[in-house]
XYZ file of C-alpha atoms in Angstrom:
582
model
C -122.828 121.564 26.677
C -121.135 123.722 24.075
C -117.542 124.075 23.074
C -115.697 126.896 24.707
C -115.044 130.110 22.837
C -111.840 130.406 20.821
C -109.056 132.040 22.820
C -107.508 135.320 21.805
C -104.773 134.948 19.212
C -102.495 137.552 20.807
C -101.115 138.210 24.278
C -100.764 141.661 25.772
C -97.617 142.543 27.699
C -97.257 145.552 29.925
C -94.833 147.190 32.315
C -97.627 147.958 34.750
C -96.908 147.906 38.458
C -99.353 144.982 38.786
C -96.600 142.373 38.515
C -95.956 139.266 40.552
C -92.555 137.679 41.229
C -90.952 139.825 38.540
C -93.124 138.402 35.747
C -93.723 140.555 32.672
C -97.219 139.114 32.144
C -100.111 141.134 33.589
C -102.874 139.623 35.704
C -105.290 140.352 32.837
C -103.215 138.164 30.512
C -103.070 135.137 32.804
C -106.665 133.959 32.190
C -106.096 134.202 28.422
C -102.855 132.271 28.706
C -104.564 129.637 30.826
C -107.447 129.341 28.363
C -105.006 129.032 25.480
C -103.061 126.312 27.276
C -106.206 124.347 28.100
C -107.461 124.586 24.529
C -104.105 123.402 23.208
C -104.086 120.510 25.673
C -107.625 119.598 24.651
C -106.698 119.644 20.953
C -103.597 117.524 21.572
C -105.540 114.909 23.534
C -108.190 114.893 20.816
C -105.513 113.708 18.389
C -105.190 110.534 20.457
C -108.747 109.700 19.391
C -108.955 111.007 15.835
C -105.337 110.564 14.731
C -104.966 107.387 12.699
C -101.244 107.574 11.964
C -100.166 106.286 15.370
C -102.041 104.213 17.923
C -100.784 104.694 21.475
C -103.791 103.083 23.179
C -103.056 100.454 25.815
C -106.483 98.756 25.978
C -109.557 98.081 23.837
C -113.208 98.518 24.743
C -115.542 96.421 22.589
C -118.727 98.370 21.811
C -121.387 96.766 19.607
C -118.714 94.468 18.172
C -116.298 97.311 17.346
C -112.928 97.808 19.027
C -112.293 101.258 20.489
C -108.716 101.957 21.568
C -108.456 103.759 24.926
C -105.724 105.016 27.243
C -106.368 103.677 30.700
C -104.397 106.420 32.471
C -106.688 109.115 30.985
C -109.910 107.228 31.685
C -108.820 106.417 35.244
C -107.916 110.055 35.925
C -111.224 111.398 34.587
C -113.704 108.762 35.726
C -114.064 107.103 39.131
C -115.769 104.172 37.433
C -112.787 103.405 35.203
C -110.348 104.099 38.038
C -111.965 101.356 40.118
C -112.322 99.061 37.097
C -108.680 99.198 36.011
C -107.508 98.907 39.594
C -109.192 95.548 40.175
C -109.650 94.164 36.651
C -106.713 93.820 34.270
C -108.968 92.881 31.361
C -108.874 89.871 29.030
C -105.657 89.729 26.999
C -105.438 88.016 23.664
C -103.063 85.183 22.943
C -99.548 86.448 22.333
C -99.785 89.212 24.924
C -102.006 91.674 23.089
C -103.790 94.647 24.639
C -106.350 93.857 27.347
C -109.990 93.929 26.226
C -113.105 95.092 28.058
C -116.593 94.388 26.723
C -118.769 97.438 27.436
C -121.895 95.315 27.642
C -120.348 93.330 30.516
C -119.426 96.515 32.385
C -122.979 97.904 32.500
C -125.308 96.698 35.267
C -128.406 97.202 33.058
C -129.370 98.852 29.807
C -126.996 99.549 26.932
C -124.782 102.284 25.494
C -124.242 102.360 21.729
C -121.024 102.893 19.809
C -121.713 106.541 18.902
C -122.795 107.476 22.429
C -119.643 105.879 23.850
C -117.481 107.869 21.404
C -119.190 111.131 22.416
C -118.521 110.403 26.100
C -114.972 109.244 25.357
C -114.287 112.465 23.442
C -115.486 114.467 26.453
C -113.203 112.472 28.766
C -110.200 113.313 26.603
C -110.943 116.914 25.591
C -113.388 118.318 28.143
C -115.687 119.278 25.267
C -118.965 117.630 24.328
C -119.405 117.037 20.612
C -122.799 117.438 18.881
C -124.936 114.319 18.664
C -124.282 112.451 15.375
C -127.275 112.913 13.089
C -127.221 109.306 11.885
C -128.163 108.026 15.358
C -129.995 110.968 16.961
C -132.581 111.674 14.244
C -135.191 109.634 12.408
C -135.780 109.094 8.687
C -139.062 111.025 8.587
C -138.305 113.990 6.297
C -140.774 116.340 7.973
C -139.853 115.469 11.578
C -138.161 118.346 13.469
C -136.202 115.695 15.443
C -136.990 117.522 18.674
C -138.634 114.527 20.357
C -138.626 111.534 18.011
C -137.564 108.206 19.510
C -133.972 108.163 18.125
C -133.323 111.621 19.601
C -134.682 110.474 22.957
C -132.849 107.136 22.911
C -129.499 108.774 22.169
C -129.960 111.296 25.002
C -130.943 108.419 27.302
C -127.734 106.562 26.383
C -125.640 109.643 27.137
C -127.450 110.136 30.445
C -126.978 106.502 31.399
C -123.291 106.457 30.464
C -122.635 109.712 32.361
C -124.233 108.260 35.474
C -122.538 104.847 35.302
C -119.119 106.303 34.444
C -119.468 108.712 37.390
C -119.340 112.026 35.527
C -121.624 114.235 37.644
C -120.811 117.368 35.629
C -122.627 115.809 32.646
C -125.606 114.430 34.550
C -127.151 117.868 35.105
C -127.194 119.063 31.445
C -128.370 115.670 30.195
C -131.124 115.580 32.796
C -132.199 119.039 31.616
C -132.259 117.788 28.029
C -134.436 114.815 28.985
C -136.760 117.053 31.009
C -137.232 119.055 27.823
C -138.332 115.874 26.026
C -140.881 114.837 28.673
C -143.333 117.623 27.945
C -143.461 117.304 24.161
C -142.732 113.655 23.331
C -145.431 111.078 22.693
C -146.211 109.454 26.011
C -144.961 106.020 24.892
C -141.606 107.654 24.115
C -141.386 108.893 27.705
C -140.982 105.273 28.889
C -137.204 104.991 28.169
C -136.668 108.328 29.943
C -138.607 107.040 32.948
C -136.503 103.856 33.034
C -133.175 105.708 33.025
C -134.454 108.192 35.626
C -135.396 105.281 37.876
C -132.100 103.418 37.526
C -129.935 106.548 37.800
C -131.981 107.892 40.747
C -132.807 111.236 39.117
C -135.632 112.335 41.383
C -136.802 115.421 39.479
C -136.814 113.672 36.110
C -138.428 110.583 37.610
C -141.257 112.592 39.212
C -142.114 114.397 35.966
C -142.054 111.184 33.922
C -144.286 109.347 36.403
C -146.724 112.261 36.438
C -146.885 112.357 32.620
C -147.435 108.599 32.336
C -149.965 108.520 35.196
C -152.060 111.203 33.470
C -151.906 109.385 30.139
C -154.123 106.639 28.715
C -151.309 104.078 28.476
C -152.702 100.718 29.520
C -151.444 99.090 32.699
C -150.688 95.861 30.843
C -148.212 97.755 28.646
C -146.621 99.477 31.628
C -146.187 96.155 33.398
C -144.321 94.825 30.374
C -141.937 97.759 30.058
C -141.378 99.211 33.550
C -139.982 97.941 36.871
C -142.649 96.692 39.269
C -142.258 99.467 41.843
C -142.568 102.138 39.150
C -145.833 100.603 37.945
C -147.134 100.555 41.510
C -146.242 104.228 41.852
C -148.228 105.022 38.700
C -151.216 102.975 39.938
C -151.261 104.952 43.193
C -151.271 108.273 41.328
C -154.037 107.108 39.009
C -156.048 105.887 41.990
C -155.797 109.296 43.642
C -156.837 110.994 40.416
C -159.862 108.746 40.063
C -160.901 109.380 43.680
C -160.817 113.129 43.062
C -162.904 112.744 39.901
C -165.478 110.110 40.864
C -168.029 111.322 38.325
C -165.767 110.366 35.409
C -164.580 107.068 36.864
C -165.701 104.045 34.886
C -166.552 100.949 36.838
C -164.093 98.090 36.359
C -165.340 94.525 36.359
C -162.691 92.456 38.243
C -163.889 89.171 36.730
C -163.711 90.580 33.199
C -160.198 91.910 33.831
C -159.126 88.530 35.206
C -160.377 86.690 32.115
C -158.611 89.146 29.801
C -155.381 88.627 31.734
C -155.714 84.874 31.304
C -155.923 85.302 27.538
C -152.789 87.468 27.597
C -150.915 84.893 29.684
C -151.916 82.159 27.273
C -150.521 84.274 24.414
C -147.305 84.783 26.395
C -147.037 80.988 26.600
C -147.531 80.649 22.815
C -150.593 78.522 23.590
C -153.267 79.506 21.088
C -155.228 76.313 21.843
C -155.595 77.525 25.436
C -156.769 80.887 24.088
C -159.528 79.087 22.128
C -160.537 77.211 25.274
C -160.694 80.416 27.338
C -162.900 82.036 24.690
C -165.420 79.209 24.936
C -165.545 79.434 28.748
C -166.545 83.103 28.882
C -168.217 85.844 26.906
C -164.886 87.630 26.398
C -163.880 87.912 22.726
C -160.464 88.437 21.166
C -161.472 92.021 20.427
C -162.577 92.582 24.044
C -159.095 91.497 25.155
C -157.315 93.414 22.358
C -155.618 90.053 21.810
C -154.225 90.928 18.375
C -152.771 94.195 19.695
C -151.150 92.304 22.563
C -149.754 89.562 20.319
C -148.395 92.072 17.782
C -146.598 93.927 20.570
C -145.174 91.116 22.693
C -145.555 87.641 21.158
C -143.661 85.557 18.640
C -144.677 86.249 15.000
C -145.985 82.681 14.623
C -148.434 83.349 17.486
C -149.727 86.417 15.638
C -150.265 84.234 12.544
C -152.117 81.610 14.561
C -154.416 84.203 16.154
C -155.093 85.705 12.718
C -155.825 82.202 11.465
C -158.668 81.831 13.978
C -160.601 84.443 12.008
C -162.190 85.751 15.233
C -160.510 89.147 15.520
C -161.021 92.463 13.705
C -157.631 93.207 12.098
C -158.471 96.940 11.903
C -159.794 97.281 15.439
C -158.666 100.398 17.301
C -157.725 100.107 20.968
C -158.637 102.684 23.629
C -155.781 104.923 22.449
C -156.866 104.907 18.821
C -154.132 102.519 17.615
C -154.860 99.678 15.204
C -152.952 96.389 15.296
C -150.853 97.592 12.336
C -149.855 100.714 14.283
C -148.645 98.485 17.118
C -146.761 96.251 14.669
C -145.103 99.346 13.158
C -143.905 100.326 16.624
C -142.348 96.882 17.024
C -140.812 96.950 13.508
C -141.150 93.238 12.819
C -141.580 92.728 9.020
C -143.218 89.306 9.211
C -145.990 90.609 11.497
C -146.593 93.648 9.284
C -146.841 91.486 6.161
C -149.192 89.018 7.893
C -151.515 91.831 8.951
C -151.555 93.415 5.483
C -152.282 90.018 3.941
C -155.296 89.673 6.242
C -156.670 93.079 5.239
C -155.070 95.576 7.640
C -155.474 99.114 6.315
C -152.134 100.928 6.022
C -153.816 104.317 5.575
C -155.642 104.249 8.933
C -154.505 107.105 11.185
C -154.095 107.296 14.940
C -155.985 109.957 16.849
C -153.015 112.303 16.516
C -152.707 111.792 12.757
C -149.984 109.139 12.462
C -150.050 106.353 9.910
C -148.228 103.056 10.362
C -145.453 104.130 7.998
C -144.957 107.499 9.747
C -144.715 105.678 13.087
C -142.108 103.367 11.589
C -140.113 106.230 10.099
C -140.000 108.145 13.366
C -138.643 105.115 15.176
C -135.890 104.418 12.630
C -132.403 105.955 12.659
C -130.668 106.839 9.358
C -127.810 104.548 10.413
C -130.186 101.584 10.576
C -132.211 102.503 7.511
C -129.143 102.887 5.278
C -127.189 99.988 6.777
C -125.803 97.641 4.150
C -126.147 93.999 5.066
C -123.335 91.643 4.116
C -124.167 88.272 2.610
C -125.256 85.874 5.326
C -126.219 88.652 7.746
C -129.742 89.294 8.999
C -131.804 91.409 6.611
C -132.316 95.120 7.266
C -135.644 94.921 9.109
C -135.949 98.684 9.566
C -135.867 99.372 5.850
C -138.064 96.401 4.962
C -140.836 97.586 7.306
C -140.833 101.084 5.844
C -140.623 99.881 2.234
C -143.500 97.394 2.692
C -145.752 100.011 4.294
C -144.864 102.650 1.688
C -145.726 100.257 -1.133
C -149.042 99.489 0.522
C -149.772 103.213 0.912
C -149.040 103.796 -2.786
C -151.340 100.916 -3.664
C -154.176 102.343 -1.556
C -153.477 106.042 -0.911
C -156.976 107.006 0.235
C -156.737 107.764 3.950
C -159.843 108.154 6.087
C -160.631 111.303 7.960
C -159.108 111.378 11.411
C -160.244 113.820 14.054
C -158.657 114.930 17.259
C -160.618 112.789 19.658
C -159.282 113.974 22.979
C -157.818 117.008 24.663
C -154.657 114.997 25.354
C -153.993 114.529 21.647
C -154.751 118.202 20.981
C -152.271 119.158 23.698
C -149.582 116.994 22.060
C -150.151 118.846 18.782
C -149.987 122.211 20.509
C -146.706 121.286 22.221
C -145.153 120.315 18.905
C -146.451 123.489 17.282
C -145.005 125.567 20.104
C -141.567 124.021 19.590
C -141.676 124.526 15.814
C -142.858 128.121 16.091
C -140.153 128.901 18.650
C -137.538 127.328 16.400
C -138.589 129.286 13.323
C -138.784 132.487 15.386
C -135.232 132.018 16.715
C -134.025 131.125 13.216
C -135.374 134.479 12.070
C -133.555 136.142 14.953
C -130.162 134.434 14.613
C -130.080 133.920 10.828
C -132.615 136.349 9.279
C -131.609 135.958 5.632
C -131.118 132.194 5.869
C -134.495 131.731 7.599
C -136.254 133.793 4.954
C -134.609 131.784 2.174
C -135.614 128.491 3.820
C -139.210 129.713 4.043
C -139.119 130.806 0.390
C -137.803 127.390 -0.696
C -140.552 125.716 1.342
C -143.151 128.073 -0.220
C -144.259 128.859 3.316
C -143.923 132.646 3.449
C -147.370 133.221 1.978
C -149.245 130.626 4.003
C -151.798 131.648 6.584
C -149.828 129.735 9.178
C -146.825 132.049 8.876
C -149.027 135.096 8.651
C -150.391 134.156 12.072
C -146.880 133.438 13.327
C -145.660 136.843 12.237
C -148.650 138.524 13.862
C -148.138 136.565 17.082
C -144.453 137.469 17.224
C -145.301 141.162 17.016
C -147.803 140.982 19.829
C -147.185 139.511 23.252
C -150.880 138.669 23.379
C -150.662 136.429 20.292
C -151.924 132.957 21.226
C -152.129 130.165 18.651
C -154.255 128.145 21.087
C -157.222 130.519 20.909
C -160.428 128.528 20.491
C -163.072 129.192 17.876
C -166.341 127.862 19.318
C -167.729 127.417 15.804
C -164.778 125.263 14.727
C -165.521 121.546 14.481
C -162.931 118.964 15.592
C -162.268 117.985 11.965
C -161.688 121.620 10.928
C -159.449 122.123 13.959
C -157.458 119.035 13.031
C -156.973 120.235 9.455
C -155.908 123.691 10.621
C -153.379 122.375 13.142
C -151.894 119.807 10.794
C -151.702 122.295 7.923
C -149.865 124.683 10.178
C -147.529 121.968 11.465
C -146.756 120.776 7.937
C -145.740 124.286 6.861
C -143.482 124.700 9.898
C -141.927 121.249 9.492
C -141.239 121.879 5.823
C -139.433 125.110 6.672
C -137.332 123.369 9.329
C -136.463 120.599 6.857
C -135.403 123.148 4.216
C -133.239 124.825 6.844
C -131.557 121.514 7.677
C -130.945 120.725 4.018
C -129.556 124.076 2.861
C -128.121 125.502 6.100
C -126.796 122.486 8.046
C -124.389 124.385 10.300
C -126.942 127.052 11.203
C -129.441 124.280 11.946
C -126.962 122.572 14.292
C -126.665 125.781 16.319
C -130.461 125.984 16.564
C -130.669 122.316 17.589
C -128.208 122.926 20.418
C -129.908 126.143 21.487
C -133.397 124.636 21.566
C -132.246 121.517 23.436
C -129.965 122.941 26.104
C -129.792 126.725 26.162
C -133.288 128.116 25.586
C -134.419 127.996 29.260
C -131.114 129.483 30.435
C -130.857 132.272 27.854
C -134.372 133.514 28.619
C -133.376 134.408 32.187
C -129.875 135.874 32.042
C -130.448 138.046 35.118
C -131.773 135.264 37.360
C -129.836 132.923 39.642
C -126.758 133.370 41.802
C -123.843 135.549 40.744
C -121.907 132.475 39.667
C -124.887 131.135 37.680
C -125.324 134.488 35.947
C -121.627 134.483 35.086
C -121.888 131.015 33.539
C -124.984 132.037 31.562
C -123.233 135.130 30.195
C -120.208 133.071 29.210
C -122.526 130.683 27.362
C -124.229 133.673 25.748
C -120.884 134.879 24.399
C -120.121 131.372 23.144
C -123.537 131.275 21.464
C -122.788 134.498 19.570
C -119.523 132.964 18.445
C -121.296 129.747 17.384
C -123.832 131.781 15.384
C -121.099 133.627 13.493
C -119.084 130.463 12.799
C -122.140 128.578 11.517
C -123.055 131.489 9.256
C -119.515 131.615 7.850
C -119.389 127.840 7.245
C -122.705 127.755 5.381
C -121.777 130.844 3.383
C -118.429 129.288 2.400
C -120.214 126.133 1.196
C -122.674 128.224 -0.801
C -119.789 130.066 -2.447
C -118.185 126.745 -3.387
C -121.318 125.460 -5.134
C -122.143 128.756 -6.780
C -125.101 129.715 -4.563
C -125.454 133.247 -3.334
C -126.431 133.934 0.215
C -125.852 136.972 2.331
C -126.774 137.898 5.832
C -125.877 140.875 7.943
C -123.528 139.739 10.679
C -124.282 142.842 12.671
C -128.043 142.276 12.484
C -127.546 138.762 13.877
C -125.507 140.008 16.816
C -127.820 142.940 17.462
C -130.853 140.665 17.315
C -129.433 138.225 19.865
C -128.346 141.119 22.074
C -131.785 142.772 21.967
C -133.479 139.471 22.788
C -131.267 138.971 25.836
C -132.006 142.489 27.044
C -135.743 142.025 26.702
C -135.783 138.891 28.824
């Protein structure tokens, strides 16, 4: 949801015969006056949140240990949830008659909403405008990540979706559901799990159906799904997988029920921290620790001391890959537990091993870590910064042994994930060229990407509607295909990163456009009359956002002595031509 366009700075008065009740203001002026009044009201209410000189709040909401002052009359008027809450619950007052307190964690039936997400929703309640997602909690610390579907971006959108649903703000549920739907198609399948959980709890049928379909078609193991999803959701996924297997009997592998039962017993023994029982189960059957992926399971779900005890048995391959191509160290990186990572490295785990889609343990860790967590300063006596420790340990190990083995794209699923990410990056760079032609060119020059074959293909594809980066060369080996795709992705990511670094305001506009507006802007003429009207209003706001972002970045360049120029008219004409074409 974007901020509304700035109102006109002047009012027109006329002596036209179109007057009502003797007023001197024309009917044409009334909407402008109303818009001006609403914007002024919004700005005034915003001061209640951002103004530090005076605190008029009459209650505190405790979010992640931080007090947030709120005005119960505003929250009750804007949210049915808070209306009911304040009506029946007067809150917990401090000694001496202080303001009543409400702990957000106690108000939520399940899940959690972080401090930054609560502030974004609170700002919307007061002003009617949705602020951009704070970068420190909605991006990761991987420098080449486009932040279009990394876990922090998904988690923050999930928090906003959850809060909108719980706080009974239906006008926000629709755009946030659309944002999450956009994630489902391009995120790693394990990152779809939190979206599936919120869709289930918030009863979002369309989002739920797409998430279940994506997970059912994936190679995520049932044991993992049972750990992370509600029982009825897992059953739903099993039914879909059963139907798929029935329709493809030739590719169905036979499952040995006895073998599966014995593997489950080993997992249950690990859950009980009983490694002695694990040893006993191994002697009673031909199942090995590697057959049961016992180290993978322990690294994901068990206490670190259990992982150490299993490693101490000396019966498991520390660099074993599971059916999805993940080693135990990859799983430990996803959990971000330093003691497990160190134990694995001590026992010979290879930090340079790659997953089937080209991720190392440290890149997995980076893409799961928010800048807020990575840069958090720990006070004396507080728990150490685990996020930073994990990344630092893995980076040191990579520097010690930088030789990474060749990794090939082993399945069509992984290739599809790469193609989805490439499609997003190519679209983003293409729209950057459209909205901010000079800035996009400069970002590509800084990234030394203009002369690469990847951008030569991109330029050719953009000139021809038949351009298709997924064309298959039958003589191309999987390893050559992998190198080509990753080379292309690296060039695109580097350009996006340069754009973020040198043109932050322009990049914010592109972030918002790619997340929320791209599907709508491509079909301005479709939908009901009212829907078309809303789309055109958003289109006008987008043009205004483009111009403002350009002016802000240009002003910053002027301050630091950098020269940058871009034709304002070419931006507007480009956006206008694009809208006409679609």
